[in-house]
Amino acid sequence: MSDSFDGNVLAAKSFAHFGVTHMFGVVGIPVTSLATRAVQFGIRFIAFHNEQSAGYAASAYGYLTGRPGLLLTVSAPGCVHGLAGLSNAMINTWPMVMISGSSDQKDAGRGDFQELDQIEAVKPFSKFSVKAKDIKEIPSCVARVLDHAISGRPGGCYFDLPTDVLHQTITESEAEKLFTEVEKGRIFEQTKAPPNSEIEKAVSVLRKAERPLIVFGKGAAYARAEGELRKFVERTGIPFLPTPMGKGLVNDNHGLAASAARSLAIGKCDVALVVGARLNWLLHFGESPKWDKDVKFILVDVCEEEIKLRKPHLGLVGDAKKVLEMINKEIKDDPFCLGKSHPWVEAVSKKAKDNVSKMEAQLAKDVVPFNFLTPMRIIRDAILGLGSPAPVVVSEGANTMDVGRSVLVQTEPRTRLDAGTWGTMGVGLGYCIAAAVANPDRLVVAVEGDSGFGFSAMEVETLVRYKLPVVVIVFNNGGVYGGDRRSPEEVTGPFKDDPAPTSFVPGAAYHTVMEAFGGKGYLVETPDELKSALSESFSAKKPTVINVTIDPFAGAESGRMQHKN
């Protein structure tokens, strides 16, 4: 029968039918045909070298677009590698779907090719998982994983496609019937919002506060709450503090930005409105001594469990954008504004200015051989020189990410991707590829430590293959944290002549890795060389690696987290 087709075609048709436009992954048995068919039905398939990087790309794509990022993997080992991306989506609460082929159902438990109970394996990392046990279940499974990924608190979902199901066939008319049935049964979640009485309470607490602060994170960025946030900050005059990936929702250069006075802002505020950020380690769990012991938290989160866990003074369950819209409406009816001469605003602003001028004095020096600050300042100025649309900055590493967080300036929302809630190393190139694909109008600039780059360096070939406008800047200081940091008494034992566990080959020519695939590579050691490489690569907008030689003893061990190491 000419009008019948197999499970690969039905799965590809289903994803296209339900609005998927991009898929990331690594093909092989049994999913190669699924990828090929996906392309045939208008889905852009980005093929990687490693499922880990492809999974990180899918998770970041979910964050940047608000639609589930899709990862396609082969069975067992592919699925296990893909768990890196799935768990990353779970912990950062981004929508993602991992689709893995699996072994033949009738051979379960007999040691089939790449056999694994994948549904069991993904359990800790997925909010919903489903296996299509028959071809007729494929459309409904596809709709369900896509819907679950974005409902409530977003996260990772898993879809299992056994080999035998991919080989079953179905007719065109049967498939159409299935699509119609699934469409009828889909229920779309309403945007969550708290009752007006709760909003009134929140505004009343803010109005009475002497030292209010607004903290916002990547949940607010995901909810696209920037317009309402700016309105709130402008109307109330309340200082704001973004988490690292919340940077840019309100311009980092705004007069009320408290990032440069972070310790004072969180240590002294009496009311903190926290929007789309969790009171986890990144915010010191909201506890003293970092925060005042009597601080009143107003938490805005899409997830009720999160609010129950943190026990704030007031919890507002809902979508960040919607809740802020309600708060703004409530304030508009009876406005209040702190004003520039308010003692709290003055204190935060003075501290921020003092700290910025101290930092600028350090940044103004041209230190060669490079420390971290000199090249970071040159990169900051080159990025700011591009104006709008601002590039997406991907930042990964210990010292490189820490220094970058305080030096690089975000002026637009969702233009900073970093190691996130888990502090994950290895996300770099996957995030670059996701950003380039999700924001085709923006340049992507990665600022990576050499160790961070090493996790996914082979994906520079992927950049070249898809001609993506990504410039990867590698801070090369010869290892993790830098060269050999051991004290003499640590250099003993039979293997004492081995390089230190933190050391790499000194002077590694990372730029030639890019050149091996036909991309552009630069080796830079001075301010002028770096400026010229940035200027050329930013205007060429082609795959580039800039290998920046950094003094191996410039950084600190573990970046700013020595106390944990």
Coordinates of C-alpha atoms in Angstrom, one line a residue:
M1 CA 0.0 0.0 0.0
S2 CA 1.6 3.2 -1.1
D3 CA -0.3 5.4 1.4
S4 CA 1.2 3.7 4.5
F5 CA 4.3 4.7 6.3
D6 CA 6.4 3.7 9.4
G7 CA 6.8 4.9 12.9
N8 CA 9.8 7.1 12.0
V9 CA 7.6 9.1 9.6
L10 CA 4.7 9.3 12.0
A11 CA 6.9 10.5 14.8
A12 CA 8.5 13.2 12.6
K13 CA 5.0 14.2 11.2
S14 CA 3.7 14.4 14.8
F15 CA 6.5 16.7 16.0
A16 CA 6.0 19.0 13.0
H17 CA 2.2 18.9 13.4
F18 CA 2.5 20.0 17.0
G19 CA 4.7 23.0 16.2
V20 CA 8.3 21.8 16.6
T21 CA 10.8 23.6 14.4
H22 CA 14.2 22.5 15.8
M23 CA 15.8 19.3 17.0
F24 CA 19.3 18.6 18.4
G25 CA 20.9 15.2 18.6
V26 CA 23.2 12.4 17.6
V27 CA 21.8 9.9 15.1
G28 CA 22.4 6.1 14.9
I29 CA 20.5 2.9 15.4
P30 CA 17.4 3.1 15.6
V31 CA 16.7 6.8 15.1
T32 CA 18.6 7.9 11.9
S33 CA 15.5 7.7 9.7
L34 CA 13.5 9.7 12.3
A35 CA 16.0 12.6 12.0
T36 CA 16.0 12.4 8.2
R37 CA 12.2 12.5 8.1
A38 CA 12.1 15.4 10.6
V39 CA 14.1 17.5 8.2
Q40 CA 11.8 16.4 5.3
F41 CA 8.8 17.8 7.4
G42 CA 10.4 21.2 8.0
I43 CA 12.2 20.6 11.3
R44 CA 15.8 21.9 11.4
F45 CA 18.0 19.1 12.8
I46 CA 21.3 20.1 14.3
A47 CA 23.6 17.0 14.5
F48 CA 26.2 17.0 17.2
H49 CA 29.3 14.9 18.1
N50 CA 28.1 14.1 21.6
E51 CA 24.7 13.8 23.2
Q52 CA 25.8 15.7 26.3
S53 CA 26.4 18.9 24.3
A54 CA 23.2 18.3 22.2
G55 CA 21.3 18.0 25.4
Y56 CA 22.7 21.2 26.8
A57 CA 21.7 22.9 23.6
A58 CA 18.1 21.5 23.8
S59 CA 17.8 22.8 27.4
A60 CA 19.0 26.3 26.6
Y61 CA 16.8 26.4 23.5
G62 CA 13.8 25.7 25.8
Y63 CA 14.9 28.7 28.0
L64 CA 15.5 31.1 25.1
T65 CA 12.3 30.4 23.1
G66 CA 9.8 29.3 25.8
R67 CA 9.1 26.1 23.6
P68 CA 10.5 22.7 24.5
G69 CA 14.0 22.0 23.2
L70 CA 14.2 18.6 21.6
L71 CA 17.1 16.1 22.0
L72 CA 17.2 13.0 19.9
T73 CA 19.5 10.1 21.0
V74 CA 20.1 6.5 20.2
S75 CA 19.2 3.8 22.7
A76 CA 21.0 3.0 26.1
P77 CA 24.4 4.7 26.0
G78 CA 22.9 7.6 23.9
C79 CA 20.1 7.9 26.4
V80 CA 22.6 7.9 29.4
H81 CA 24.7 10.6 27.8
G82 CA 21.6 12.6 27.1
L83 CA 20.7 12.6 30.8
A84 CA 23.2 15.5 31.2
G85 CA 21.0 17.7 29.2
L86 CA 17.7 16.4 30.7
S87 CA 19.0 16.9 34.3
N88 CA 20.2 20.4 33.4
A89 CA 16.7 21.3 32.1
M90 CA 15.2 19.9 35.3
I91 CA 17.5 21.8 37.7
N92 CA 17.2 25.1 35.8
T93 CA 13.4 24.5 35.2
W94 CA 13.6 24.8 31.4
P95 CA 11.3 22.9 29.0
M96 CA 12.9 20.1 27.1
V97 CA 12.0 16.7 25.7
M98 CA 14.5 13.9 25.2
I99 CA 13.5 11.3 22.6
S100 CA 15.5 8.1 22.7
G101 CA 15.2 5.0 20.5
S102 CA 15.1 1.8 22.6
S103 CA 15.5 -1.9 22.0
D104 CA 12.8 -4.3 20.6
Q105 CA 10.0 -4.8 23.2
K106 CA 9.7 -8.6 22.6
D107 CA 13.4 -9.0 23.6
A108 CA 13.2 -7.1 26.9
G109 CA 15.3 -8.8 29.6
R110 CA 17.3 -11.0 27.1
G111 CA 20.2 -8.7 26.6
D112 CA 19.2 -7.2 23.3
F113 CA 21.4 -4.7 21.4
Q114 CA 21.8 -1.6 23.6
E115 CA 19.1 -2.7 26.1
L116 CA 18.3 -0.6 29.1
D117 CA 15.1 0.2 31.0
Q118 CA 15.3 3.8 29.9
I119 CA 12.0 4.8 31.5
E120 CA 13.5 3.8 34.9
A121 CA 16.9 5.5 34.0
V122 CA 15.3 8.9 33.3
K123 CA 13.0 8.9 36.4
P124 CA 15.1 11.3 38.7
F125 CA 15.5 13.8 35.9
S126 CA 12.1 14.0 34.1
K127 CA 8.8 15.4 35.2
F128 CA 7.0 13.1 32.8
S129 CA 8.0 10.1 30.7
V130 CA 6.1 7.9 28.3
K131 CA 6.8 4.9 26.0
A132 CA 5.0 4.4 22.7
K133 CA 4.2 0.7 22.9
D134 CA 2.4 0.8 19.5
I135 CA 2.6 3.0 16.5
K136 CA -0.9 4.3 17.1
E137 CA 0.2 5.8 20.4
I138 CA 2.9 8.1 18.8
P139 CA 0.8 11.2 18.2
S140 CA -0.7 11.3 21.6
C141 CA 2.7 10.6 23.3
V142 CA 4.3 13.5 21.3
A143 CA 1.5 15.9 22.3
R144 CA 1.7 14.9 26.0
V145 CA 5.5 15.3 26.3
L146 CA 5.4 18.7 24.6
D147 CA 2.5 19.9 26.8
H148 CA 4.0 18.5 30.1
A149 CA 7.4 20.2 29.4
I150 CA 5.9 23.7 29.5
S151 CA 3.1 23.2 32.0
G152 CA 3.4 24.5 35.6
R153 CA 7.1 24.7 36.4
P154 CA 8.8 23.9 33.1
G155 CA 11.2 20.9 33.0
G156 CA 12.5 17.9 31.1
C157 CA 10.3 15.1 29.8
Y158 CA 11.2 11.8 28.1
F159 CA 9.7 10.0 25.1
D160 CA 10.8 6.4 24.5
L161 CA 10.5 4.9 21.0
P162 CA 11.1 1.2 20.7
T163 CA 12.7 -0.2 17.5
D164 CA 9.7 -2.4 16.8
V165 CA 7.3 0.5 17.0
L166 CA 9.5 2.6 14.6
H167 CA 9.1 -0.3 12.1
Q168 CA 5.4 -0.7 12.4
T169 CA 3.2 0.9 9.6
I170 CA 0.1 2.9 9.5
T171 CA -2.0 4.5 6.7
E172 CA -2.3 8.2 6.0
S173 CA -6.0 8.2 6.9
E174 CA -5.5 6.4 10.2
A175 CA -2.8 8.9 11.1
E176 CA -5.0 11.9 10.3
K177 CA -7.8 10.4 12.5
L178 CA -5.2 10.0 15.4
F179 CA -4.2 13.7 15.0
T180 CA -7.8 14.8 15.1
E181 CA -8.5 12.8 18.3
V182 CA -5.3 14.2 20.0
E183 CA -6.2 17.8 19.1
K184 CA -9.7 17.3 20.7
G185 CA -8.2 16.0 23.9
R186 CA -5.5 18.6 24.5
I187 CA -6.2 21.0 27.4
F188 CA -4.1 24.1 27.6
E189 CA -3.1 25.4 31.0
Q190 CA -4.3 28.9 31.9
T191 CA -1.6 31.4 33.0
K192 CA -1.5 31.2 36.8
A193 CA -2.3 34.3 38.8
P194 CA -2.8 34.9 42.6
P195 CA -6.0 36.5 43.9
N196 CA -6.1 40.3 44.0
S197 CA -6.2 40.3 47.8
E198 CA -2.7 38.8 47.9
I199 CA -1.4 41.4 45.4
E200 CA -2.9 44.2 47.7
K201 CA -1.0 42.6 50.7
A202 CA 2.2 42.5 48.7
V203 CA 2.0 46.1 47.6
S204 CA 1.1 47.2 51.2
V205 CA 4.3 45.5 52.5
L206 CA 6.4 47.1 49.8
R207 CA 4.8 50.5 50.5
K208 CA 5.7 50.4 54.2
A209 CA 9.2 49.1 53.6
E210 CA 12.1 51.4 54.5
R211 CA 14.7 49.5 52.5
P212 CA 13.0 47.5 49.8
L213 CA 14.8 45.5 47.2
I214 CA 13.6 43.6 44.1
V215 CA 15.6 40.4 43.1
F216 CA 14.8 38.7 39.8
G217 CA 16.2 35.6 38.1
K218 CA 16.0 33.5 35.0
G219 CA 12.4 32.5 35.8
A220 CA 11.5 36.2 35.2
A221 CA 13.6 36.1 32.0
Y222 CA 11.8 32.9 30.9
A223 CA 8.4 34.5 31.6
R224 CA 9.4 37.5 29.4
A225 CA 8.7 39.8 32.3
E226 CA 11.2 42.5 31.4
G227 CA 8.6 45.1 30.3
E228 CA 6.7 44.8 33.6
L229 CA 9.9 44.7 35.6
R230 CA 11.2 47.9 34.1
K231 CA 7.8 49.6 34.7
F232 CA 8.0 48.5 38.4
V233 CA 11.5 49.7 38.9
E234 CA 10.8 53.1 37.2
R235 CA 7.6 53.7 39.1
T236 CA 8.7 52.7 42.6
G237 CA 12.4 53.7 42.5
I238 CA 13.3 50.4 44.3
P239 CA 16.9 49.2 43.7
F240 CA 17.1 45.9 41.9
L241 CA 19.5 42.9 42.0
P242 CA 19.5 40.4 39.1
T243 CA 20.8 36.8 39.5
P244 CA 23.6 36.1 37.0
M245 CA 21.2 35.0 34.2
G246 CA 18.6 37.6 35.2
K247 CA 21.1 40.3 34.1
G248 CA 19.8 42.4 31.2
L249 CA 16.1 42.2 32.0
V250 CA 16.7 45.7 33.3
N251 CA 19.8 47.3 31.8
D252 CA 22.9 46.6 34.0
N253 CA 23.8 50.2 33.7
H254 CA 20.5 51.5 35.1
G255 CA 20.9 53.9 38.0
L256 CA 19.0 51.6 40.4
A257 CA 21.1 48.5 39.7
A258 CA 22.5 47.1 43.0
S259 CA 24.7 44.4 41.6
A260 CA 27.9 46.3 42.5
A261 CA 26.5 46.8 46.0
R262 CA 25.2 43.2 46.4
S263 CA 26.4 42.6 50.0
L264 CA 24.9 45.8 51.3
A265 CA 21.7 45.4 49.3
I266 CA 20.9 41.9 50.6
G267 CA 22.4 42.5 54.0
K268 CA 20.4 45.6 54.8
C269 CA 17.1 45.3 52.9
D270 CA 14.0 44.9 55.1
V271 CA 11.6 43.7 52.3
A272 CA 12.7 41.7 49.3
L273 CA 10.4 41.0 46.4
V274 CA 11.9 37.9 44.7
V275 CA 10.6 37.3 41.2
G276 CA 11.5 34.0 39.3
A277 CA 14.5 33.2 41.5
R278 CA 14.8 30.5 44.1
L279 CA 16.2 31.1 47.6
N280 CA 18.8 28.4 47.0
W281 CA 22.6 28.6 47.4
L282 CA 22.9 31.4 44.8
L283 CA 20.9 33.6 47.2
H284 CA 22.4 32.1 50.4
F285 CA 19.0 30.4 51.1
G286 CA 17.6 33.8 52.2
E287 CA 19.2 33.3 55.6
S288 CA 21.4 35.4 57.9
P289 CA 24.2 36.4 58.1
K290 CA 24.1 37.3 54.4
W291 CA 20.5 38.6 54.8
D292 CA 19.1 40.4 57.7
K293 CA 17.4 37.9 60.1
D294 CA 14.1 40.0 60.0
V295 CA 13.9 40.5 56.2
K296 CA 10.4 39.9 54.8
F297 CA 10.4 37.9 51.6
I298 CA 7.7 38.2 49.0
L299 CA 8.2 35.3 46.7
V300 CA 6.8 35.2 43.2
D301 CA 7.1 31.7 41.7
V302 CA 5.1 29.6 39.3
C303 CA 5.5 26.6 41.6
E304 CA 3.5 26.4 44.8
E305 CA 5.8 23.7 46.2
E306 CA 8.7 26.1 45.9
I307 CA 6.9 28.7 48.0
K308 CA 5.9 26.1 50.7
L309 CA 9.5 25.0 50.9
R310 CA 10.9 28.5 51.5
K311 CA 8.1 29.7 53.9
P312 CA 8.3 33.4 52.9
H313 CA 6.4 36.3 54.6
L314 CA 4.2 36.2 51.5
G315 CA 4.0 33.9 48.5
L316 CA 2.5 34.7 45.2
V317 CA 2.0 31.7 43.0
G318 CA 1.9 32.6 39.3
D319 CA 3.5 33.5 36.1
A320 CA 6.2 36.3 36.8
K321 CA 4.9 38.5 34.0
K322 CA 1.3 38.2 35.0
V323 CA 2.0 38.8 38.7
L324 CA 4.1 41.9 38.0
E325 CA 1.4 43.2 35.7
M326 CA -1.1 42.9 38.7
I327 CA 1.4 44.6 41.1
N328 CA 2.0 47.4 38.7
K329 CA -1.8 47.9 38.2
E330 CA -2.3 48.0 42.0
I331 CA 0.6 50.6 42.4
K332 CA -0.7 52.8 39.6
D333 CA -4.0 53.4 41.5
D334 CA -2.1 54.7 44.5
P335 CA 1.5 55.4 43.5
F336 CA 4.6 55.6 45.7
C337 CA 8.2 56.2 44.6
L338 CA 11.4 56.3 46.7
G339 CA 13.2 59.0 44.8
K340 CA 16.9 59.5 44.2
S341 CA 17.5 61.3 47.6
H342 CA 15.8 58.5 49.6
P343 CA 18.5 57.4 52.2
W344 CA 18.3 53.7 51.1
V345 CA 18.6 54.5 47.4
E346 CA 21.4 56.9 48.2
A347 CA 23.3 54.3 50.3
V348 CA 23.0 51.5 47.6
S349 CA 23.9 53.9 44.8
K350 CA 26.9 55.3 46.7
K351 CA 28.2 51.8 47.5
A352 CA 27.7 50.7 43.9
K353 CA 29.5 53.7 42.6
D354 CA 32.4 53.2 45.0
N355 CA 32.8 49.5 44.1
V356 CA 32.5 50.3 40.4
S357 CA 35.2 52.9 40.5
K358 CA 37.5 50.5 42.4
M359 CA 36.9 47.9 39.7
E360 CA 37.3 50.4 36.9
A361 CA 40.7 51.4 38.3
Q362 CA 41.8 47.7 38.2
L363 CA 40.3 47.3 34.7
A364 CA 42.0 50.5 33.3
K365 CA 45.4 48.9 33.6
D366 CA 46.8 47.0 30.7
V367 CA 48.4 44.0 32.3
V368 CA 50.6 41.9 30.0
P369 CA 51.0 38.9 30.2
F370 CA 47.3 39.1 30.6
N371 CA 45.5 38.7 33.9
F372 CA 41.7 38.1 33.7
L373 CA 40.7 41.7 33.9
T374 CA 42.5 43.3 31.0
P375 CA 41.1 41.0 28.3
M376 CA 37.7 41.0 29.9
R377 CA 37.5 44.8 29.7
I378 CA 38.5 44.7 26.1
I379 CA 35.8 42.1 25.4
R380 CA 33.2 44.1 27.3
D381 CA 33.9 47.3 25.3
A382 CA 33.8 45.4 22.0
I383 CA 30.5 43.8 22.9
L384 CA 29.0 47.2 24.0
G385 CA 30.3 48.7 20.8
L386 CA 27.9 46.5 18.8
G387 CA 24.8 48.1 20.3
S388 CA 21.5 46.4 19.6
P389 CA 20.6 43.6 19.0
A390 CA 23.1 42.8 21.7
P391 CA 25.1 39.5 21.3
V392 CA 24.2 36.5 23.5
V393 CA 27.1 36.0 25.9
V394 CA 27.8 32.4 26.9
S395 CA 30.1 32.2 29.9
E396 CA 31.7 29.1 31.4
G397 CA 34.7 28.4 33.6
A398 CA 35.7 29.1 37.2
N399 CA 37.7 32.4 37.2
T400 CA 36.5 33.3 33.6
M401 CA 32.9 33.1 34.5
D402 CA 33.3 34.8 37.9
V403 CA 35.2 37.8 36.5
G404 CA 32.9 37.9 33.5
R405 CA 29.8 38.1 35.7
S406 CA 31.1 41.3 37.3
V407 CA 32.7 42.9 34.3
L408 CA 30.5 42.1 31.3
V409 CA 27.5 44.2 30.9
Q410 CA 24.1 42.9 29.8
T411 CA 21.8 45.5 28.3
E412 CA 19.1 43.2 26.9
P413 CA 17.1 40.3 28.3
R414 CA 18.1 36.6 27.9
T415 CA 21.6 37.6 26.5
R416 CA 23.6 35.8 29.2
L417 CA 23.9 32.0 29.5
D418 CA 26.2 30.5 32.1
A419 CA 26.7 27.5 34.3
G420 CA 23.3 28.1 35.9
T421 CA 21.8 26.6 39.1
W422 CA 24.0 23.6 39.2
G423 CA 27.3 25.3 38.2
T424 CA 27.5 22.9 35.2
M425 CA 30.8 22.9 33.3
G426 CA 30.6 21.6 29.7
V427 CA 27.5 23.7 28.6
G428 CA 29.5 26.2 26.5
L429 CA 29.4 25.1 22.9
G430 CA 25.9 23.5 23.3
Y431 CA 24.6 26.8 24.6
C432 CA 26.3 28.7 21.8
I433 CA 24.6 26.5 19.2
A434 CA 21.2 26.8 20.8
A435 CA 21.6 30.6 21.0
A436 CA 22.6 31.0 17.4
V437 CA 19.7 28.8 16.2
A438 CA 17.1 30.5 18.6
N439 CA 18.3 34.1 17.9
P440 CA 19.4 34.2 14.2
D441 CA 19.7 38.0 14.4
R442 CA 22.2 38.0 17.2
L443 CA 25.9 37.3 17.3
V444 CA 26.9 34.7 19.9
V445 CA 30.1 35.4 22.0
A446 CA 31.4 32.7 24.3
V447 CA 33.9 33.6 27.0
E448 CA 35.3 30.3 28.2
G449 CA 38.0 29.1 30.4
D450 CA 40.3 26.5 28.7
S451 CA 39.0 23.8 31.0
G452 CA 35.3 24.7 30.3
F453 CA 36.0 24.8 26.6
G454 CA 37.6 21.3 26.7
F455 CA 34.4 19.6 27.7
S456 CA 32.7 20.4 24.3
A457 CA 35.5 21.7 22.1
M458 CA 34.8 19.2 19.2
E459 CA 31.5 21.0 18.6
V460 CA 33.4 23.8 16.9
E461 CA 33.1 21.5 13.8
T462 CA 29.3 21.8 14.3
L463 CA 29.6 25.6 14.3
V464 CA 31.4 25.4 11.0
R465 CA 29.1 22.8 9.4
Y466 CA 26.0 24.9 10.1
K467 CA 27.8 28.3 9.4
L468 CA 26.8 29.7 12.8
P469 CA 27.8 33.2 13.8
V470 CA 29.7 32.2 17.0
V471 CA 32.9 33.7 18.3
V472 CA 34.5 31.5 21.1
I473 CA 37.0 33.3 23.2
V474 CA 39.2 30.9 25.2
F475 CA 41.0 32.2 28.3
N476 CA 44.0 29.9 28.2
N477 CA 45.9 29.7 31.5
G478 CA 47.1 26.2 31.1
G479 CA 44.6 24.3 33.2
V480 CA 41.7 24.2 35.7
Y481 CA 42.0 27.4 37.7
G482 CA 45.5 27.9 36.2
G483 CA 48.8 26.1 36.3
D484 CA 50.3 24.0 39.1
R485 CA 49.1 25.5 42.4
R486 CA 50.5 22.8 44.7
S487 CA 52.7 23.5 47.7
P488 CA 56.0 21.6 47.8
E489 CA 54.8 19.1 50.5
E490 CA 51.9 18.1 48.1
V491 CA 54.4 17.2 45.3
T492 CA 55.5 13.8 46.6
G493 CA 54.8 10.1 46.0
P494 CA 55.8 7.8 43.1
F495 CA 53.9 9.9 40.5
K496 CA 55.2 13.3 41.7
D497 CA 56.6 14.0 38.2
D498 CA 53.2 13.8 36.6
P499 CA 51.6 17.2 35.8
A500 CA 49.3 18.5 38.6
P501 CA 45.6 17.3 38.4
T502 CA 44.8 20.9 37.5
S503 CA 47.4 21.3 34.7
F504 CA 47.0 21.0 30.9
V505 CA 49.7 21.2 28.2
P506 CA 51.1 24.7 28.4
G507 CA 50.6 27.0 25.4
A508 CA 47.9 24.7 23.9
A509 CA 47.0 25.9 20.4
Y510 CA 43.2 25.8 20.8
H511 CA 42.7 28.2 17.8
T512 CA 44.1 25.5 15.4
V513 CA 41.2 23.1 16.4
M514 CA 38.8 25.6 14.7
E515 CA 41.2 26.0 11.7
A516 CA 41.2 22.2 11.3
F517 CA 37.6 22.4 10.2
G518 CA 37.9 25.5 8.1
G519 CA 36.9 28.1 10.7
K520 CA 39.0 31.1 11.7
G521 CA 41.5 30.9 14.6
Y522 CA 43.4 33.7 16.3
L523 CA 46.2 33.5 18.9
V524 CA 46.4 36.7 21.0
E525 CA 48.8 37.8 23.7
T526 CA 48.5 41.7 23.7
P527 CA 45.7 44.2 24.0
D528 CA 46.1 45.3 20.4
E529 CA 46.0 41.7 19.1
L530 CA 42.9 41.0 21.0
K531 CA 41.2 44.3 19.9
S532 CA 41.9 43.5 16.3
A533 CA 40.8 39.8 16.5
L534 CA 37.5 40.9 18.1
S535 CA 36.9 43.7 15.6
E536 CA 37.5 41.3 12.6
S537 CA 35.5 38.4 14.0
F538 CA 32.6 40.5 15.2
S539 CA 32.1 41.9 11.7
A540 CA 32.7 38.6 9.9
K541 CA 30.1 36.8 12.1
K542 CA 31.7 33.4 11.2
P543 CA 32.7 30.5 13.4
T544 CA 35.9 31.7 15.2
V545 CA 38.1 30.7 18.1
I546 CA 40.2 33.4 19.8
N547 CA 42.9 31.8 21.9
V548 CA 43.9 34.3 24.6
T549 CA 47.1 33.6 26.5
I550 CA 46.5 34.3 30.2
D551 CA 49.2 34.3 32.9
P552 CA 48.8 30.8 34.5
F553 CA 49.0 32.3 38.0
A554 CA 46.5 35.1 37.5
G555 CA 43.3 33.3 38.8
A556 CA 42.3 31.8 42.1
E557 CA 41.6 28.2 42.8
S558 CA 37.8 27.3 42.4
G559 CA 37.2 30.9 41.3
R560 CA 35.2 32.4 44.1
M561 CA 34.2 29.1 45.7
Q562 CA 37.4 28.2 47.5
H563 CA 35.5 27.4 50.7
K564 CA 33.8 24.4 48.9
N565 CA 37.0 22.9 47.5

